[in-house]
Short mmCIF file of C-alpha atoms in Angstrom, two decimals:
data_model
loop_
_atom_site.label_atom_id
_atom_site.label_comp_id
_atom_site.label_asym_id
_atom_site.label_seq_id
_atom_site.Cartn_x
_atom_site.Cartn_y
_atom_site.Cartn_z
CA MET A 15 -11.70 34.41 -48.82
CA GLU A 16 -13.51 31.08 -48.23
CA PRO A 17 -11.93 28.63 -45.83
CA GLN A 18 -10.27 25.73 -47.66
CA PRO A 19 -11.49 22.26 -46.73
CA THR A 20 -9.10 20.27 -44.62
CA PRO A 21 -7.47 17.71 -47.02
CA ALA A 22 -8.43 14.13 -46.11
CA ARG A 23 -5.91 11.94 -44.77
CA PRO A 24 -4.61 9.46 -47.29
CA ALA A 25 -5.84 5.88 -46.72
CA PRO A 26 -3.14 3.55 -45.30
CA THR A 27 -1.44 1.59 -48.10
CA ALA A 28 -1.61 -2.15 -48.23
CA ALA A 29 2.07 -2.25 -47.37
CA HIS A 30 1.59 -0.07 -44.31
CA THR A 31 -1.37 -2.23 -43.22
CA ILE A 32 0.78 -5.33 -43.71
CA GLU A 33 3.56 -3.94 -41.73
CA THR A 34 1.22 -3.11 -38.81
CA VAL A 35 -0.41 -6.36 -38.78
CA PHE A 36 2.85 -8.26 -38.88
CA ARG A 37 4.23 -6.29 -36.01
CA LEU A 38 1.21 -7.15 -33.88
CA GLU A 39 0.87 -10.86 -34.98
CA SER A 40 4.52 -11.87 -35.57
CA PRO A 41 5.17 -13.14 -32.06
CA ARG A 42 2.15 -15.41 -32.23
CA VAL A 43 3.07 -16.62 -35.69
CA ILE A 44 6.68 -17.26 -34.72
CA ALA A 45 5.45 -19.12 -31.54
CA GLY A 46 2.94 -21.29 -33.40
CA VAL A 47 5.56 -22.18 -36.04
CA ALA A 48 8.40 -22.79 -33.53
CA ARG A 49 6.29 -25.64 -31.85
CA ILE A 50 6.47 -27.39 -35.21
CA VAL A 51 10.03 -26.88 -36.20
CA ARG A 52 11.46 -26.67 -32.73
CA ASP A 53 13.82 -23.83 -33.80
CA VAL A 54 13.04 -20.18 -33.14
CA GLY A 55 15.55 -19.00 -35.92
CA ILE A 56 13.83 -21.15 -38.56
CA ALA A 57 10.35 -20.10 -37.10
CA GLU A 58 11.28 -16.42 -37.59
CA GLU A 59 12.35 -17.12 -41.20
CA LEU A 60 9.07 -18.88 -41.97
CA ALA A 61 7.12 -16.00 -40.50
CA GLN A 62 9.09 -13.77 -42.73
CA ASP A 63 8.22 -15.87 -45.74
CA ALA A 64 4.51 -15.40 -44.73
CA LEU A 65 5.02 -11.69 -44.65
CA VAL A 66 6.53 -11.84 -48.14
CA ALA A 67 3.55 -13.73 -49.38
CA ALA A 68 1.20 -11.20 -47.78
CA LEU A 69 3.08 -8.41 -49.56
CA GLU A 70 2.63 -10.27 -52.80
CA GLN A 71 -1.00 -11.21 -52.49
CA TRP A 72 -2.88 -8.71 -50.23
CA PRO A 73 -2.37 -5.57 -52.53
CA ARG A 74 -3.77 -7.78 -55.35
CA ASP A 75 -6.52 -9.73 -53.59
CA GLY A 76 -7.32 -7.45 -50.66
CA VAL A 77 -6.49 -7.66 -46.91
CA PRO A 78 -8.27 -10.83 -45.53
CA GLY A 79 -10.84 -10.54 -42.78
CA ASN A 80 -8.51 -12.16 -40.25
CA PRO A 81 -4.99 -11.23 -41.41
CA GLY A 82 -3.31 -12.72 -38.34
CA ALA A 83 -4.96 -16.19 -38.89
CA TRP A 84 -3.91 -15.88 -42.63
CA LEU A 85 -0.29 -15.21 -41.68
CA MET A 86 -0.39 -18.04 -39.23
CA ALA A 87 -1.87 -20.46 -41.63
CA THR A 88 0.64 -19.51 -44.32
CA ALA A 89 3.51 -19.93 -42.01
CA ARG A 90 2.40 -23.19 -40.62
CA HIS A 91 1.92 -24.61 -44.15
CA ARG A 92 5.60 -23.81 -44.81
CA ALA A 93 6.62 -25.33 -41.51
CA VAL A 94 4.88 -28.53 -42.37
CA ASP A 95 6.48 -28.64 -45.84
CA LEU A 96 9.81 -28.03 -44.31
CA VAL A 97 9.44 -30.83 -41.72
CA ARG A 98 8.23 -33.24 -44.44
CA ARG A 99 11.31 -32.41 -46.60
CA ARG A 100 13.83 -32.71 -43.86
CA GLU A 101 12.82 -35.90 -42.22
CA THR A 102 10.51 -38.71 -43.07
CA TYR A 103 6.97 -37.78 -42.37
CA ALA A 104 6.36 -40.90 -40.12
CA ARG A 105 9.31 -40.12 -37.86
CA LYS A 106 8.31 -36.55 -37.34
CA LEU A 107 4.73 -37.40 -36.62
CA ALA A 108 5.97 -39.75 -33.85
CA GLU A 109 8.09 -36.95 -32.50
CA ILE A 110 5.44 -34.18 -32.32
CA GLY A 111 2.29 -36.18 -31.98
CA ARG A 112 -0.80 -34.72 -33.35
CA ASP A 113 0.53 -31.36 -34.41
CA LEU A 114 1.03 -32.23 -37.99
CA GLN A 115 -1.87 -34.62 -38.28
CA THR A 116 -4.30 -31.75 -37.81
CA ALA A 117 -4.43 -29.55 -40.98
CA PRO A 118 -3.62 -25.96 -40.54
CA PRO A 119 -6.66 -23.77 -40.29
CA ALA A 120 -8.03 -21.85 -43.33
CA TYR A 121 -6.64 -18.43 -43.59
CA ASP A 122 -9.94 -16.77 -42.70
CA ALA A 123 -10.59 -19.02 -39.73
CA PRO A 124 -9.42 -17.76 -36.26
CA ALA A 125 -6.73 -19.94 -34.72
CA ASP A 126 -7.34 -21.46 -31.35
CA PRO A 127 -6.45 -18.69 -28.87
CA ASP A 128 -5.45 -21.01 -26.06
CA ASP A 129 -3.23 -23.00 -28.31
CA ILE A 130 -1.55 -19.71 -29.43
CA ASP A 131 -1.09 -18.58 -25.90
CA ASP A 132 0.60 -21.74 -24.85
CA ASP A 133 3.05 -21.35 -27.83
CA LEU A 134 3.57 -17.64 -27.03
CA LEU A 135 4.53 -18.64 -23.45
CA ARG A 136 6.95 -21.13 -24.71
CA LEU A 137 8.53 -18.48 -26.89
CA VAL A 138 8.91 -16.09 -23.94
CA PHE A 139 10.81 -18.65 -21.94
CA THR A 140 12.86 -19.70 -24.90
CA ALA A 141 13.93 -16.10 -25.85
CA CYS A 142 14.93 -15.49 -22.18
CA HIS A 143 16.73 -18.84 -21.62
CA PRO A 144 19.63 -18.40 -19.09
CA VAL A 145 21.99 -20.08 -21.58
CA LEU A 146 21.96 -16.69 -23.41
CA SER A 147 23.73 -13.53 -22.15
CA PRO A 148 21.48 -10.88 -20.71
CA GLU A 149 22.27 -8.63 -23.86
CA ALA A 150 21.40 -11.51 -26.20
CA ARG A 151 18.15 -12.20 -24.22
CA THR A 152 17.06 -8.55 -24.47
CA ALA A 153 17.78 -8.21 -28.17
CA LEU A 154 16.10 -11.54 -29.09
CA THR A 155 13.05 -10.67 -26.85
CA LEU A 156 12.69 -7.25 -28.52
CA ARG A 157 13.00 -8.95 -31.91
CA LEU A 158 10.70 -12.02 -31.46
CA LEU A 159 8.12 -10.68 -28.95
CA GLY A 160 8.43 -6.87 -29.40
CA GLY A 161 8.36 -7.08 -33.24
CA LEU A 162 11.10 -4.58 -33.48
CA SER A 163 13.49 -4.67 -36.51
CA THR A 164 17.28 -5.03 -35.87
CA ALA A 165 17.77 -1.26 -36.84
CA GLU A 166 15.12 -0.26 -34.27
CA ILE A 167 16.75 -2.23 -31.52
CA ALA A 168 20.17 -0.78 -32.39
CA ARG A 169 18.72 2.71 -32.28
CA ALA A 170 16.98 2.04 -29.00
CA TYR A 171 20.20 0.98 -27.29
CA LEU A 172 22.56 3.26 -29.29
CA VAL A 173 24.52 0.22 -30.45
CA PRO A 174 25.67 -0.34 -34.08
CA GLU A 175 23.23 -2.29 -36.10
CA PRO A 176 25.81 -5.10 -36.91
CA THR A 177 26.36 -5.59 -33.26
CA ILE A 178 22.70 -6.22 -32.61
CA ALA A 179 22.45 -8.36 -35.68
CA GLN A 180 25.26 -10.55 -34.39
CA ARG A 181 23.78 -10.82 -30.99
CA ILE A 182 20.48 -12.03 -32.49
CA VAL A 183 22.08 -14.57 -34.89
CA ARG A 184 24.38 -15.87 -32.17
CA ALA A 185 21.39 -16.18 -29.79
CA LYS A 186 19.47 -18.27 -32.26
CA ARG A 187 22.56 -20.39 -32.92
CA THR A 188 23.18 -21.00 -29.26
CA LEU A 189 19.66 -22.09 -28.63
CA ALA A 190 19.88 -24.46 -31.60
CA LYS A 191 23.30 -25.74 -30.68
CA GLN A 192 22.40 -26.26 -26.94
CA ASN A 193 19.20 -27.98 -28.13
CA VAL A 194 17.07 -25.74 -25.89
CA ALA A 195 13.60 -27.20 -25.60
CA PHE A 196 10.73 -25.14 -26.87
CA GLU A 197 8.68 -25.48 -23.66
CA VAL A 198 7.56 -23.76 -20.44
CA PRO A 199 9.72 -25.33 -17.52
CA TYR A 200 8.00 -26.87 -14.60
CA GLY A 201 9.08 -27.86 -11.16
CA PRO A 202 12.31 -26.46 -9.70
CA ASP A 203 13.54 -24.97 -13.06
CA ARG A 204 10.35 -22.74 -13.46
CA GLU A 205 11.12 -20.11 -10.78
CA ALA A 206 14.75 -19.53 -12.01
CA ARG A 207 13.56 -19.39 -15.63
CA LEU A 208 10.68 -17.01 -14.72
CA GLY A 209 13.12 -14.76 -12.97
CA SER A 210 15.14 -14.49 -16.16
CA VAL A 211 12.00 -13.61 -18.15
CA LEU A 212 10.87 -10.85 -15.68
CA ASP A 213 14.47 -9.38 -15.43
CA VAL A 214 14.73 -9.00 -19.21
CA ILE A 215 11.29 -7.27 -19.31
CA TYR A 216 12.31 -4.99 -16.56
CA LEU A 217 15.64 -4.20 -18.09
CA ILE A 218 13.86 -3.19 -21.39
CA PHE A 219 11.51 -0.96 -19.46
CA ASN A 220 14.21 0.83 -17.39
CA GLU A 221 16.24 1.54 -20.47
CA GLY A 222 13.23 3.34 -21.79
CA TYR A 223 12.34 4.95 -18.52
CA ALA A 224 15.74 6.27 -17.72
CA ALA A 225 18.09 5.86 -20.83
CA THR A 226 21.59 4.85 -19.84
CA THR A 227 23.20 6.98 -22.56
CA GLY A 228 22.29 9.42 -25.28
CA ASP A 229 20.55 12.79 -25.53
CA ASP A 230 17.17 11.99 -24.21
CA LEU A 231 16.08 10.79 -20.77
CA LEU A 232 13.10 8.79 -22.02
CA ARG A 233 12.56 6.34 -24.80
CA PRO A 234 8.82 5.76 -24.62
CA GLY A 235 8.84 3.08 -27.31
CA LEU A 236 10.85 0.75 -25.08
CA CYS A 237 8.60 1.47 -22.02
CA GLU A 238 5.55 0.56 -24.14
CA ASP A 239 7.08 -2.63 -25.43
CA ALA A 240 8.11 -3.78 -21.96
CA LEU A 241 4.64 -2.98 -20.59
CA ARG A 242 2.94 -4.84 -23.35
CA LEU A 243 5.13 -7.92 -22.71
CA ALA A 244 4.33 -7.74 -18.98
CA ARG A 245 0.67 -7.49 -19.57
CA VAL A 246 0.85 -10.41 -22.01
CA LEU A 247 2.85 -12.57 -19.45
CA SER A 248 0.26 -11.62 -16.68
CA ALA A 249 -2.56 -12.89 -18.78
CA LEU A 250 -0.62 -16.08 -19.81
CA MET A 251 0.45 -16.83 -16.15
CA PRO A 252 -2.32 -15.55 -13.87
CA LYS A 253 -1.27 -17.61 -10.79
CA GLU A 254 2.28 -16.23 -10.75
CA PRO A 255 2.40 -13.33 -8.10
CA GLU A 256 5.70 -11.96 -9.33
CA VAL A 257 4.42 -11.58 -12.88
CA HIS A 258 1.59 -9.44 -11.50
CA GLY A 259 4.00 -7.67 -9.26
CA LEU A 260 6.25 -6.71 -12.21
CA THR A 261 3.20 -5.69 -14.24
CA ALA A 262 2.03 -3.40 -11.44
CA LEU A 263 5.38 -1.84 -11.04
CA LEU A 264 5.59 -1.01 -14.71
CA GLU A 265 1.99 0.33 -14.71
CA PHE A 266 2.86 2.64 -11.77
CA GLN A 267 6.15 3.77 -13.33
CA ALA A 268 4.62 4.41 -16.79
CA SER A 269 1.86 6.52 -15.21
CA ARG A 270 4.51 9.20 -14.40
CA THR A 271 6.07 9.35 -17.90
CA ALA A 272 4.39 12.60 -19.08
CA ALA A 273 5.46 14.52 -16.05
CA ARG A 274 9.10 13.37 -15.91
CA THR A 275 10.38 15.90 -18.37
CA GLY A 276 9.63 19.45 -19.42
CA PRO A 277 8.74 20.69 -22.89
CA ASP A 278 12.30 20.81 -23.84
CA GLY A 279 13.07 17.33 -22.53
CA THR A 280 14.70 18.59 -19.26
CA PRO A 281 14.25 16.03 -16.40
CA VAL A 282 11.78 17.01 -13.79
CA LEU A 283 12.56 15.61 -10.26
CA LEU A 284 9.79 13.67 -8.50
CA LYS A 285 9.27 16.41 -5.96
CA ASP A 286 8.75 18.99 -8.77
CA GLN A 287 6.43 16.88 -10.96
CA ASN A 288 2.93 18.13 -11.67
CA ARG A 289 0.90 15.10 -10.45
CA ARG A 290 -2.13 16.09 -12.35
CA ARG A 291 -0.20 14.86 -15.26
CA TRP A 292 0.25 11.37 -13.87
CA ASN A 293 -2.00 8.91 -15.71
CA ARG A 294 -4.67 7.96 -13.30
CA MET A 295 -5.85 4.98 -15.67
CA LEU A 296 -2.40 3.45 -15.48
CA ILE A 297 -2.31 3.89 -11.64
CA ALA A 298 -5.66 2.06 -11.38
CA ARG A 299 -4.29 -0.69 -13.53
CA GLY A 300 -1.26 -0.89 -11.30
CA ILE A 301 -3.40 -1.15 -8.11
CA ARG A 302 -5.44 -3.96 -9.68
CA ALA A 303 -2.24 -5.82 -10.59
CA LEU A 304 -0.80 -5.27 -7.22
CA ASP A 305 -3.97 -6.67 -5.69
CA ARG A 306 -3.61 -9.77 -7.94
CA ALA A 307 0.04 -10.23 -6.83
CA GLY A 308 -1.12 -10.24 -3.17
CA ALA A 309 -4.08 -12.50 -3.76
CA THR A 310 -1.92 -15.03 -5.63
CA ALA A 311 1.00 -15.07 -3.21
CA SER A 312 1.38 -17.95 -0.74
CA GLY A 313 4.08 -16.33 1.30
CA ALA A 314 6.00 -13.19 1.68
CA PRO A 315 5.88 -10.76 -1.28
CA GLY A 316 8.61 -11.04 -3.98
CA PRO A 317 11.04 -8.27 -4.99
CA TYR A 318 8.83 -7.00 -7.87
CA ALA A 319 5.78 -6.94 -5.70
CA LEU A 320 7.62 -5.11 -3.13
CA GLN A 321 8.88 -2.46 -5.58
CA ALA A 322 5.37 -2.12 -6.91
CA ALA A 323 4.15 -1.45 -3.27
CA ILE A 324 6.80 1.40 -3.08
CA ALA A 325 5.61 2.74 -6.33
CA ALA A 326 1.96 2.66 -5.05
CA CYS A 327 2.91 4.71 -2.03
CA HIS A 328 4.06 7.48 -4.51
CA ALA A 329 0.91 7.00 -6.70
CA HIS A 330 -1.36 7.40 -3.68
CA ALA A 331 0.27 10.70 -2.56
CA TYR A 332 -1.46 13.66 -4.44
CA THR A 333 1.45 16.06 -3.31
CA TYR A 334 5.02 15.32 -2.64
CA GLU A 335 4.50 16.46 0.89
CA GLU A 336 1.90 13.75 1.55
CA THR A 337 4.26 10.86 0.57
CA ASP A 338 4.56 8.14 3.36
CA TRP A 339 8.22 7.95 3.49
CA ARG A 340 8.29 5.89 6.69
CA THR A 341 6.32 3.05 4.92
CA ILE A 342 8.52 3.38 1.91
CA ALA A 343 11.67 3.06 4.13
CA THR A 344 10.09 -0.09 5.74
CA LEU A 345 9.32 -1.52 2.31
CA TYR A 346 12.92 -0.88 1.13
CA GLY A 347 14.19 -2.70 4.22
CA LEU A 348 11.99 -5.65 3.38
CA LEU A 349 13.29 -5.49 -0.25
CA ALA A 350 16.83 -5.32 1.11
CA ALA A 351 16.35 -8.49 2.97
CA ARG A 352 14.61 -10.34 0.03
CA ALA A 353 16.86 -9.24 -2.81
CA PRO A 354 19.91 -7.30 -1.34
CA SER A 355 21.90 -5.01 -3.55
CA PRO A 356 23.72 -1.81 -3.25
CA VAL A 357 21.22 0.18 -5.25
CA VAL A 358 18.33 -0.97 -3.01
CA GLU A 359 20.42 0.24 0.01
CA LEU A 360 21.01 3.54 -1.70
CA ASN A 361 17.16 3.97 -2.38
CA ARG A 362 16.51 2.92 1.24
CA ALA A 363 18.92 5.60 2.46
CA VAL A 364 16.96 8.33 0.48
CA ALA A 365 13.67 7.13 1.95
CA VAL A 366 15.24 7.02 5.50
CA SER A 367 16.52 10.53 4.99
CA MET A 368 13.04 11.67 4.19
CA ALA A 369 11.58 9.97 7.11
CA ASP A 370 14.22 10.44 9.81
CA GLY A 371 16.38 13.34 8.47
CA PRO A 372 19.38 13.85 6.15
CA ALA A 373 21.97 13.05 8.84
CA GLU A 374 20.56 9.46 9.19
CA GLY A 375 20.41 9.04 5.37
CA LEU A 376 23.96 10.24 4.99
CA ARG A 377 25.16 7.62 7.53
CA LEU A 378 23.59 4.90 5.33
CA VAL A 379 25.03 6.46 2.12
CA ASP A 380 28.52 6.71 3.62
CA ALA A 381 28.52 3.04 4.33
CA LEU A 382 28.17 2.42 0.53
CA THR A 383 30.97 4.49 -0.62
CA ALA A 384 33.35 1.51 -0.55
CA GLU A 385 30.89 -0.65 -2.60
CA PRO A 386 32.64 -1.70 -5.83
CA ALA A 387 29.38 -2.00 -7.72
CA LEU A 388 28.63 1.68 -7.03
CA ARG A 389 32.15 3.01 -7.84
CA ASP A 390 31.11 4.48 -11.23
CA TYR A 391 27.43 4.76 -10.36
CA HIS A 392 26.60 8.54 -10.79
CA LEU A 393 23.59 8.34 -8.51
CA LEU A 394 25.76 7.55 -5.43
CA PRO A 395 27.50 10.95 -5.45
CA SER A 396 24.27 12.67 -6.51
CA VAL A 397 22.38 11.33 -3.51
CA ARG A 398 25.36 12.22 -1.30
CA GLY A 399 25.44 15.73 -2.74
CA ASP A 400 21.65 16.22 -2.08
CA LEU A 401 22.02 15.04 1.57
CA LEU A 402 25.12 17.30 2.18
CA ALA A 403 23.29 20.24 0.75
CA ARG A 404 20.33 19.68 3.06
CA LEU A 405 22.85 19.60 5.91
CA GLY A 406 24.31 22.84 4.83
CA ARG A 407 27.79 21.39 3.88
CA THR A 408 27.78 23.17 0.56
CA ALA A 409 31.44 22.79 -0.39
CA GLU A 410 31.24 19.05 0.01
CA ALA A 411 27.88 18.91 -1.85
CA ARG A 412 29.47 20.77 -4.77
CA ALA A 413 32.22 18.28 -4.95
CA GLU A 414 29.85 15.44 -5.04
CA PHE A 415 27.61 17.01 -7.71
CA GLU A 416 30.80 17.61 -9.91
CA ARG A 417 31.81 14.04 -9.52
CA ALA A 418 28.28 12.81 -10.32
CA ALA A 419 28.14 14.91 -13.56
CA GLY A 420 31.39 13.37 -14.60
CA LEU A 421 30.11 9.88 -14.31
CA ALA A 422 26.71 10.44 -15.80
CA ARG A 423 26.47 8.89 -19.34
CA ASN A 424 23.08 10.37 -20.25
CA ASP A 425 23.26 13.99 -21.36
CA ARG A 426 20.03 15.08 -19.74
CA GLU A 427 20.99 13.74 -16.35
CA ARG A 428 24.42 15.37 -16.63
CA GLN A 429 22.75 18.78 -17.40
CA LEU A 430 20.48 18.33 -14.27
CA LEU A 431 23.50 17.64 -12.08
CA ILE A 432 25.39 20.57 -13.47
CA ALA A 433 22.39 22.69 -12.75
CA LYS A 434 22.47 21.52 -9.14
CA LEU A 435 26.10 22.35 -9.01
CA HIS A 436 25.42 25.90 -10.31
CA SER A 437 22.75 26.38 -7.85
CA LEU A 438 25.13 25.89 -5.01
CA THR A 439 27.80 28.08 -6.46
CA GLY A 440 25.54 30.98 -7.40
CA HIS A 441 26.21 31.17 -11.16
#
């Protein structure tokens, strides 16, 4: 019997092409339009109008040579029309200067990339404005900058879709009501605002890297979205060391993703990971970003740069035994002084236990048991259980692992803790 030819892949439909283009281009389109209308909610609606126009015209006329510029021009035309309808043209011209005097570019002409980058940077700072709750900032950032739908954000965070929709609507309403300026802050406000931006991106990555709840340990899509946002921000703000520090940290962390779970999704601990599966390209990118953080810093490294330096220590070790735990413990000590938190102290205790022995690590962990912030944190009894097991105090270790399993909200982490418990009980 003659072998049958492999069927050709069907060509992507115009609707699929439009959806892909819109996801990639929507942040820039929204940013460019928001500069005109001064309202991110209205800007998103106008970007959606441009998408509808594309769905109507592209299947009939073909996809334009520069689809992103086409979407930008269409949305800007609608923005200009809206401004003209809402207020007198002369008054609006005085308010926004030359923005409306310059005709929008033709749909097949590329927009000014510098202009778009400025607008995109404004959008980043607006979506992460401190006037919004952390949950609202995260949802709005994923919506406007990640290009995710409400349903996708809801699935990622295991939250009902109406809850996410409400957060996004309220966030837009709050920005409008508080008259938040569509701008990049300067002077004393900038550092505080930049911290909010970096924290949101880091939160998104962490939720993908170690999911708080649900059946899976990893949600790779969230990691990719956060890493893309960090890279964009790094390109837009090349003189900000902590931006490069965060980018480096996420590159290093993302490099381990393939090795962190087994074929069935079971978590694989750092000491058991196959380091040949670590992505060396991402590690190289992390090293370059960390170098940029050091080159642009005028003083002591910031918290993200310090965390990236810790991650770099792991990345440079080709085996677990080669890990420079003493340097890691020192870096955690610097981090604790720069950005003190009980979680940082817990991680420092682990590093100290590897450098100076489990008894010294347990002493530091025991000092954290009264911390209110760690009362329901499953990793505290988990770390304590590991240290007690290394000291041969098996009964106490079993009790700690049992408590940790009861606190864990992620099913995969819970199974790992139960497996540790069983390994100490012999069944």
